[in-house]
Coordinates of C-alpha atoms in Angstrom, one line a residue:
M280 CA -48.6 -21.8 74.5
S281 CA -50.9 -22.6 71.6
A282 CA -53.6 -20.3 70.4
T283 CA -57.1 -21.1 71.6
S284 CA -59.1 -22.8 68.9
Y285 CA -62.5 -24.6 68.5
S286 CA -62.7 -26.9 65.6
G287 CA -65.3 -28.0 63.0
V288 CA -65.8 -28.5 59.3
V289 CA -68.5 -26.7 57.3
S290 CA -71.2 -28.8 55.6
Q291 CA -74.0 -26.4 54.5
T292 CA -75.5 -23.3 56.0
K293 CA -79.1 -23.1 57.3
L294 CA -80.3 -20.5 59.8
L295 CA -81.8 -22.2 62.9
G296 CA -82.9 -20.8 66.2
S297 CA -80.9 -21.3 69.4
N298 CA -80.8 -20.4 73.0
L299 CA -77.9 -19.2 75.1
N300 CA -77.7 -19.8 78.8
C301 CA -75.2 -17.7 80.7
S302 CA -74.2 -17.9 84.3
T303 CA -72.5 -15.1 86.0
H304 CA -69.1 -15.3 87.7
R305 CA -67.2 -12.6 89.6
R306 CA -69.4 -9.5 89.0
F307 CA -70.1 -9.1 85.3
P308 CA -68.2 -11.8 83.3
T309 CA -70.4 -14.6 82.2
S310 CA -70.0 -18.3 81.4
C311 CA -72.1 -19.4 78.5
S312 CA -73.6 -22.4 77.0
L313 CA -75.9 -22.9 74.0
S314 CA -78.6 -25.5 73.1
E315 CA -79.9 -26.1 69.6
G316 CA -83.5 -25.4 68.7
S317 CA -84.1 -22.3 70.6
Q318 CA -56.9 6.9 56.4
D319 CA -53.9 7.6 57.3
L320 CA -54.4 4.2 59.1
E321 CA -51.6 3.5 56.7
K322 CA -53.1 4.1 53.3
S323 CA -51.9 0.8 52.1
T324 CA -53.7 -1.0 54.8
S325 CA -57.0 0.7 53.9
Q326 CA -56.5 -0.1 50.3
M327 CA -55.5 -3.7 51.0
F328 CA -58.7 -4.4 52.8
L329 CA -61.0 -2.4 50.5
S330 CA -63.0 -5.5 49.7
S331 CA -63.0 -6.7 53.3
C332 CA -66.3 -6.7 55.3
S333 CA -66.8 -4.0 57.9
S334 CA -68.4 -5.7 59.9
T335 CA -45.0 -18.3 67.7
S336 CA -45.1 -19.1 71.0
D337 CA -42.1 -17.0 72.0
K338 CA -42.6 -15.1 75.2
R339 CA -42.2 -11.3 74.7
N340 CA -40.6 -9.1 77.1
G341 CA -41.1 -6.6 78.0
M342 CA -76.6 -9.8 66.3
L343 CA -80.3 -10.6 66.4
G344 CA -80.8 -10.9 62.6
R345 CA -79.2 -9.8 59.5
S346 CA -81.0 -6.4 59.5
R347 CA -78.8 -3.5 60.5
H348 CA -79.1 0.3 61.1
C349 CA -77.8 2.4 58.3
S350 CA -76.0 5.5 59.3
P351 CA -75.9 9.0 57.6
I352 CA -72.4 8.1 56.3
E353 CA -73.3 5.0 54.5
K354 CA -75.8 3.7 52.0
R355 CA -77.9 0.5 51.9
N356 CA -76.1 -1.7 49.4
P357 CA -77.7 -4.2 47.1
V358 CA -77.8 -7.8 48.2
G359 CA -74.5 -9.6 47.7
Q360 CA -72.4 -6.5 47.1
T361 CA -69.9 -4.7 49.3
F362 CA -70.1 -1.0 50.0
C363 CA -67.3 1.0 51.6
S364 CA -67.4 4.3 53.4
V365 CA -65.1 6.1 55.9
G366 CA -62.5 3.4 55.4
V367 CA -64.9 0.7 56.7
C368 CA -66.6 -1.9 54.6
T369 CA -69.9 -3.6 55.3
H370 CA -71.4 -6.6 53.6
S371 CA -75.2 -6.8 53.2
G372 CA -77.3 -9.9 53.7
V373 CA -76.9 -12.6 51.1
D374 CA -78.3 -16.0 50.2
V375 CA -75.7 -17.9 52.2
E376 CA -76.7 -21.4 51.0
S377 CA -76.3 -20.5 47.4
N378 CA -73.0 -18.8 47.9
L379 CA -71.3 -21.3 50.2
H380 CA -70.4 -24.4 48.3
A381 CA -68.5 -25.5 51.4
T382 CA -69.1 -29.2 51.7
E383 CA -65.5 -29.8 52.6
E384 CA -64.1 -26.4 53.3
R385 CA -62.5 -25.7 56.6
V386 CA -63.7 -22.3 57.7
G387 CA -62.1 -20.3 60.5
V388 CA -63.2 -17.4 62.6
L389 CA -60.5 -15.3 64.2
L390 CA -61.5 -13.2 67.2
L391 CA -59.2 -10.3 67.9
N392 CA -58.8 -8.5 71.2
L393 CA -56.4 -6.5 73.2
G394 CA -55.2 -9.0 75.8
G395 CA -54.2 -8.4 79.4
P396 CA -51.8 -9.7 82.0
D397 CA -52.8 -12.9 83.6
T398 CA -50.8 -12.2 86.8
L399 CA -49.1 -9.2 88.4
D400 CA -45.7 -10.4 87.1
D401 CA -47.1 -10.1 83.6
V402 CA -48.0 -6.4 84.0
Q403 CA -44.6 -4.9 83.0
P404 CA -44.0 -7.1 79.9
F405 CA -47.6 -6.6 78.9
L406 CA -47.2 -2.8 79.1
F407 CA -43.9 -3.1 77.1
N408 CA -45.8 -4.9 74.3
L409 CA -48.5 -2.3 74.4
F410 CA -46.2 0.8 74.1
A411 CA -43.9 -0.9 71.6
D412 CA -46.8 -0.9 69.1
P413 CA -46.2 2.0 66.6
D414 CA -50.0 2.3 66.4
I415 CA -50.1 3.2 70.1
I416 CA -47.1 5.5 70.2
R417 CA -46.7 7.0 66.8
L418 CA -43.1 8.3 66.5
P419 CA -41.8 10.2 63.4
R420 CA -40.3 7.8 60.9
L421 CA -36.8 9.1 61.6
F422 CA -37.0 8.0 65.3
R423 CA -38.9 4.7 65.1
F424 CA -35.8 2.8 66.2
L425 CA -36.5 4.4 69.6
Q426 CA -39.8 2.6 69.8
K427 CA -38.7 -0.3 72.0
P428 CA -36.3 1.7 74.3
L429 CA -39.1 4.2 74.9
A430 CA -41.6 1.4 75.5
K431 CA -39.2 -0.1 78.0
L432 CA -38.9 3.2 79.8
I433 CA -42.7 3.8 80.0
S434 CA -43.5 0.3 81.0
V435 CA -41.0 0.4 83.9
F436 CA -42.4 3.7 85.2
R437 CA -46.1 2.7 84.8
A438 CA -45.9 -0.9 86.0
P439 CA -46.2 -0.1 89.8
K440 CA -49.4 1.9 89.4
S441 CA -50.9 -0.6 86.9
K442 CA -50.1 -3.5 89.3
E443 CA -52.2 -1.7 91.9
G444 CA -55.1 -1.6 89.5
Y445 CA -54.9 -5.3 88.5
A446 CA -54.4 -6.2 92.2
A447 CA -57.7 -4.5 93.0
I448 CA -59.6 -6.7 90.5
G449 CA -58.1 -10.0 91.6
G450 CA -54.5 -9.9 90.5
G451 CA -54.9 -10.1 86.7
S452 CA -57.1 -9.4 83.7
P453 CA -60.2 -11.5 83.2
L454 CA -60.1 -10.6 79.4
R455 CA -58.7 -13.9 78.2
K456 CA -61.2 -16.1 80.1
I457 CA -64.1 -14.0 78.9
T458 CA -62.9 -13.9 75.3
D459 CA -62.5 -17.7 75.4
E460 CA -66.1 -18.0 76.6
Q461 CA -67.3 -15.7 73.8
A462 CA -65.4 -17.8 71.3
D463 CA -67.0 -21.0 72.6
A464 CA -70.4 -19.4 72.6
L465 CA -69.9 -18.1 69.0
K466 CA -68.8 -21.6 67.9
M467 CA -72.0 -23.1 69.3
A468 CA -74.2 -20.4 67.8
L469 CA -72.7 -21.1 64.4
K470 CA -73.0 -24.8 64.9
A471 CA -76.7 -24.3 65.7
K472 CA -77.0 -22.6 62.4
N473 CA -75.5 -25.7 60.8
M474 CA -72.2 -24.0 60.2
P475 CA -69.4 -25.7 62.3
V476 CA -66.2 -23.7 62.2
N477 CA -62.8 -23.4 63.9
V478 CA -62.9 -20.4 66.2
Y479 CA -59.5 -18.9 67.3
V480 CA -58.6 -16.2 69.8
G481 CA -55.8 -13.8 69.0
M482 CA -54.7 -11.1 71.5
R483 CA -52.6 -8.2 70.4
Y484 CA -50.4 -7.7 73.5
W485 CA -50.6 -10.9 75.5
Y486 CA -51.2 -14.6 75.3
P487 CA -52.5 -16.1 73.1
F488 CA -50.9 -13.6 70.7
T489 CA -52.4 -12.9 67.2
E490 CA -49.3 -14.4 65.7
E491 CA -49.9 -17.7 67.6
A492 CA -53.5 -17.9 66.4
I493 CA -52.5 -17.3 62.8
Q494 CA -49.9 -20.1 62.9
Q495 CA -52.6 -22.4 64.3
I496 CA -54.9 -21.4 61.4
K497 CA -52.1 -22.4 59.0
R498 CA -51.5 -25.7 60.8
D499 CA -55.3 -26.5 60.6
R500 CA -55.2 -25.8 56.9
I501 CA -58.1 -23.4 57.1
T502 CA -59.5 -22.7 53.6
R503 CA -61.6 -19.6 54.3
L504 CA -61.3 -17.1 57.2
V505 CA -63.5 -14.4 58.8
V506 CA -61.7 -12.0 61.0
L507 CA -63.9 -10.5 63.7
P508 CA -62.3 -7.9 66.0
L509 CA -64.1 -7.6 69.3
Y510 CA -64.1 -3.8 69.0
P511 CA -67.5 -2.4 67.8
Q512 CA -65.9 0.7 66.3
F513 CA -62.8 0.8 64.2
S514 CA -59.7 2.6 65.4
I515 CA -56.1 2.6 64.2
S516 CA -55.0 1.7 67.7
T517 CA -57.2 -1.4 68.0
T518 CA -58.5 -3.1 64.9
G519 CA -56.0 -1.3 62.7
S520 CA -53.0 -2.4 64.7
S521 CA -54.1 -6.1 64.6
I522 CA -54.7 -5.8 60.8
R523 CA -51.2 -4.5 60.4
V524 CA -49.8 -7.5 62.2
M525 CA -51.9 -9.8 60.0
Q526 CA -50.7 -8.0 56.9
N527 CA -47.1 -8.5 57.8
I528 CA -47.5 -12.2 58.5
F529 CA -49.6 -13.0 55.5
R530 CA -47.3 -11.2 53.1
E531 CA -44.4 -13.4 54.1
D532 CA -46.2 -16.7 53.8
D533 CA -47.2 -18.4 50.6
Y534 CA -50.1 -20.3 52.0
L535 CA -51.6 -17.4 54.0
S536 CA -51.2 -14.9 51.2
R537 CA -53.6 -17.0 49.1
L538 CA -56.1 -17.7 51.9
P539 CA -59.5 -16.0 51.3
V540 CA -60.1 -13.6 54.2
S541 CA -63.1 -11.4 55.1
I542 CA -62.5 -8.8 57.8
I543 CA -65.4 -7.3 59.7
K544 CA -63.7 -4.0 60.4
S545 CA -66.6 -2.5 62.5
W546 CA -70.1 -3.6 63.5
Y547 CA -71.3 -0.9 65.8
Q548 CA -74.3 -0.2 63.5
R549 CA -75.7 -3.7 63.5
E550 CA -79.2 -4.0 64.8
G551 CA -78.4 -6.9 67.0
Y552 CA -75.6 -5.0 68.8
I553 CA -77.8 -1.8 69.1
K554 CA -80.7 -3.8 70.6
S555 CA -78.5 -5.7 72.9
M556 CA -77.0 -2.5 74.3
A557 CA -80.5 -1.0 74.7
D558 CA -81.7 -4.1 76.5
L559 CA -78.9 -3.8 79.1
I560 CA -79.5 -0.1 79.6
E561 CA -83.2 -0.6 80.1
K562 CA -82.6 -3.3 82.6
E563 CA -80.2 -1.2 84.7
L564 CA -82.4 1.9 84.5
A565 CA -85.2 -0.2 86.1
S566 CA -83.0 -0.6 89.2
F567 CA -83.2 3.1 90.1
S568 CA -86.1 4.4 92.2
K569 CA -86.7 7.2 89.6
P570 CA -85.5 5.8 86.2
E571 CA -86.7 8.8 84.2
E572 CA -84.3 11.1 86.1
V573 CA -81.2 9.1 85.4
M574 CA -78.5 10.5 83.2
I575 CA -77.1 7.9 80.8
F576 CA -73.4 8.4 80.8
F577 CA -71.6 6.7 77.9
S578 CA -67.9 6.3 78.6
A579 CA -65.7 5.3 75.7
H580 CA -62.0 4.6 75.5
G581 CA -60.2 7.6 74.1
V582 CA -57.6 8.0 71.4
P583 CA -55.2 10.9 70.7
V584 CA -56.7 13.8 68.7
S585 CA -53.9 13.5 66.2
Y586 CA -55.2 10.0 65.2
V587 CA -58.5 11.5 64.1
E588 CA -57.3 14.9 62.7
N589 CA -54.0 13.8 61.1
A590 CA -54.4 10.0 60.4
G591 CA -58.0 9.9 59.4
D592 CA -59.1 7.6 62.2
P593 CA -63.0 7.2 61.9
Y594 CA -63.3 6.2 65.6
K595 CA -64.8 9.4 66.9
D596 CA -67.4 9.6 64.1
Q597 CA -68.3 6.0 64.6
M598 CA -68.6 6.4 68.3
E599 CA -70.9 9.4 68.1
E600 CA -73.1 7.6 65.5
C601 CA -73.2 4.5 67.7
I602 CA -74.5 6.5 70.7
Y603 CA -77.1 8.1 68.4
L604 CA -78.3 4.7 67.2
I605 CA -78.6 3.4 70.8
M606 CA -80.5 6.4 71.9
Q607 CA -82.8 6.2 68.9
E608 CA -83.6 2.6 69.9
L609 CA -84.3 3.6 73.5
K610 CA -86.6 6.4 72.4
A611 CA -88.5 4.0 70.1
R612 CA -89.1 1.9 73.3
G613 CA -90.3 5.0 75.2
T614 CA -87.1 5.8 77.1
F615 CA -86.2 9.5 76.8
N616 CA -83.5 10.0 79.4
E617 CA -80.8 12.6 78.9
H618 CA -77.4 11.3 77.9
T619 CA -73.8 12.4 77.3
L620 CA -70.6 10.9 75.9
A621 CA -67.1 11.2 77.3
F622 CA -63.7 9.5 76.8
Q623 CA -61.6 7.8 79.3
S624 CA -58.1 6.2 79.8
R625 CA -55.9 9.0 78.4
V626 CA -52.2 8.7 78.8
G627 CA -49.3 11.1 78.4
P628 CA -49.0 14.9 77.6
V629 CA -50.7 14.8 74.2
Q630 CA -54.3 15.9 73.7
W631 CA -56.9 13.1 73.6
L632 CA -60.5 13.1 72.5
K633 CA -62.7 15.3 74.7
P634 CA -64.6 15.6 76.8
Y635 CA -62.7 13.6 79.4
T636 CA -64.7 11.2 81.6
D637 CA -63.3 12.5 84.9
E638 CA -63.9 16.1 84.1
V639 CA -67.5 15.5 82.9
L640 CA -68.4 13.6 86.1
V641 CA -67.3 16.6 88.2
E642 CA -69.3 19.0 86.0
L643 CA -72.5 16.8 86.2
G644 CA -72.2 16.8 89.9
Q645 CA -71.9 20.5 90.0
K646 CA -74.9 20.9 87.8
G647 CA -77.0 18.9 90.2
V648 CA -77.3 15.5 88.5
K649 CA -78.1 13.0 91.3
S650 CA -78.6 9.7 89.4
L651 CA -76.2 8.4 86.8
L652 CA -75.9 5.2 84.8
A653 CA -72.4 4.6 83.3
V654 CA -72.3 2.7 80.0
P655 CA -68.9 1.4 78.8
V656 CA -69.8 1.6 75.2
S657 CA -66.5 0.6 73.5
F658 CA -66.0 -2.5 75.5
V659 CA -67.7 -5.9 75.0
S660 CA -65.8 -7.7 77.8
E661 CA -65.1 -6.8 81.4
H662 CA -61.5 -5.8 82.1
I663 CA -59.4 -3.3 84.1
E664 CA -61.0 -0.2 82.4
T665 CA -64.5 -1.3 83.5
L666 CA -63.8 -3.2 86.7
E667 CA -61.3 -0.8 88.2
E668 CA -61.3 2.5 86.3
I669 CA -65.1 2.9 86.0
D670 CA -66.3 0.8 88.9
M671 CA -63.8 2.2 91.4
E672 CA -62.1 5.4 90.3
Y673 CA -65.0 7.0 88.4
K674 CA -67.6 5.8 90.9
E675 CA -65.7 7.3 93.8
L676 CA -65.2 10.6 91.9
A677 CA -68.9 10.8 90.9
L678 CA -70.0 10.3 94.5
E679 CA -67.5 12.9 95.8
S680 CA -68.9 15.3 93.1
G681 CA -72.4 15.2 94.4
I682 CA -73.9 12.3 92.4
E683 CA -75.9 10.2 94.9
N684 CA -77.1 7.2 92.9
W685 CA -74.6 5.3 90.7
G686 CA -75.2 2.4 88.4
R687 CA -73.2 0.7 85.7
V688 CA -74.3 -1.3 82.7
P689 CA -72.3 -4.5 82.4
A690 CA -70.3 -5.3 79.2
L691 CA -72.1 -7.5 76.7
G692 CA -70.0 -10.5 77.4
C693 CA -72.0 -13.6 76.3
T694 CA -75.4 -12.0 76.1
S695 CA -77.4 -14.3 73.8
S696 CA -78.7 -11.7 71.4
F697 CA -75.2 -10.3 71.0
I698 CA -73.6 -13.6 70.3
M699 CA -76.3 -14.6 67.8
D700 CA -75.8 -11.3 66.0
L701 CA -72.0 -11.9 65.8
A702 CA -72.8 -15.4 64.3
D703 CA -75.0 -13.7 61.7
A704 CA -72.2 -11.2 60.9
V705 CA -69.8 -14.1 60.3
I706 CA -72.2 -15.9 58.0
E707 CA -72.9 -12.7 56.0
A708 CA -69.2 -11.9 55.7
L709 CA -68.0 -15.3 54.5
P710 CA -69.0 -15.1 50.8
S711 CA -66.9 -11.9 50.4
A712 CA -63.6 -13.5 51.5
T713 CA -60.8 -12.8 49.1
A714 CA -57.0 -13.3 49.3
M715 CA -55.1 -10.5 50.9
S716 CA -52.8 -8.2 48.9
T717 CA -49.1 -9.1 49.4
S718 CA -47.6 -5.9 48.0
R719 CA -45.2 -3.9 50.2
N720 CA -46.0 -0.2 50.5
T721 CA -43.5 2.5 49.6
S722 CA -42.8 3.6 53.2
E723 CA -41.8 0.0 54.1
A724 CA -39.5 -0.2 51.1
V725 CA -37.8 3.0 52.2
D726 CA -37.2 1.5 55.6
Q727 CA -35.2 -1.3 53.9
D728 CA -32.7 1.2 52.3
P729 CA -29.4 0.7 54.1
M730 CA -28.1 4.2 53.6
R731 CA -31.3 5.8 54.9
Y732 CA -31.2 3.5 57.9
V733 CA -27.6 4.5 58.7
I734 CA -28.5 8.2 58.5
K735 CA -31.5 7.8 60.7
M736 CA -29.5 5.9 63.2
F737 CA -26.8 8.5 63.3
F738 CA -29.0 11.6 63.8
G739 CA -31.6 9.7 65.9
S740 CA -28.9 8.5 68.3
I741 CA -27.8 12.1 68.9
L742 CA -31.4 13.1 69.7
A743 CA -31.8 10.1 71.9
F744 CA -28.8 11.1 73.9
V745 CA -30.0 14.6 74.4
L746 CA -33.5 13.7 75.3
L747 CA -33.2 10.5 77.2
L748 CA -29.9 10.8 79.0
S749 CA -30.3 14.4 80.2
P750 CA -31.5 14.2 83.9
K751 CA -33.7 17.3 83.5
M752 CA -35.3 16.0 80.4
L753 CA -35.9 12.6 82.0
V754 CA -37.6 14.2 85.1
A755 CA -39.7 16.4 82.8
F756 CA -40.7 13.4 80.7
R757 CA -41.6 11.3 83.7
N758 CA -43.7 14.1 85.2
K759 CA -45.6 14.7 82.0
L760 CA -46.2 11.1 81.1
F761 CA -47.1 9.7 84.5

């Protein structure tokens, strides 16, 4: 299956107005059209993309303008320069027309997302791909050869429960369809700004895989590429994982290693994104009989605490800052509701970012909160964690805990102001594109040492036998993880 792409050739860049028209399907996903005129991530990865902008078909098994909010952890940078902070780089506004001498350049935009199973039969292999990612389950280097066996074990155990969740939302994830619609809307938004591009969709754990999209980029002979992860905040386990995949592929390919690339590593602080989120929240608040009494409940996807404390993941800081910026925008509009942030979707026995969404919902009910508006802040597309986990599981828990009035803000999807801001982000990022570094880091070189590999295999196999083949350990593992 080929990667999704939308083609075009750049001529010159002029900013024009445009209008997006979106029609709703299912509950929240939208179909869009546009008319013209209206740290330890891995240190080497962070270093390799220092100048980046912050902003094969094999089946596997199993923003409104250029202005932006500036946070306490970053500085406003002079026009045309790149400033990096907290491992994330942002590019300021530039005179695009004077920098893009792109009369015959073929410019590509690669949208990165998680991916999801299309059918119930895809659930187990999708879970295998997810847990086989060393950025999802971070094993000690000595035991990384156990990554795939462990992923197989977990995916087999978790598949039945996960299938129930996907069955409840129609038998598969809508993520691919929605991401394709966002890609098409972004392509039209850029075309309206007189900047035709190829837009590609690359999923990390299911079709069309990131690897497929990159191969299509190569076949199309793209001469300049902007990478836009559809995650507002950076995390090792999302944007970081996809960057690692890109690094590996580009390093081994002569054409790709010389391709100028600009990576928008995070964009949660962009004014277009903040205002789009505030618009959706205001709209949903208006549906309550007493909007001023509603608790705004931000629910974000969690990550293990070790990612933040040991690996330097900026996700928690960026998420907290994102909530601050959204609430500041709401206050500027005269909305002064109370709010709180919690983290969902934890898996396994390790400690994840707190507070946990399910526990906070119970506590709010006990404190007498009667009206609550859930805001899925780390998601820009509807998928199982919004449609099933929030809309079904958490709603039921909230009502059982004493909350009487429940509402939920839809994901941004193809919201016109959001798509236009992403288009502006692409235009701003393009001039800073540079070729990726192709150097191999020290830890990877060590992994190629045959003697070290033999030693790891020997001692690792002994530990695998003790841990995975012992019935008592297996039962304990299953009870803890599931």
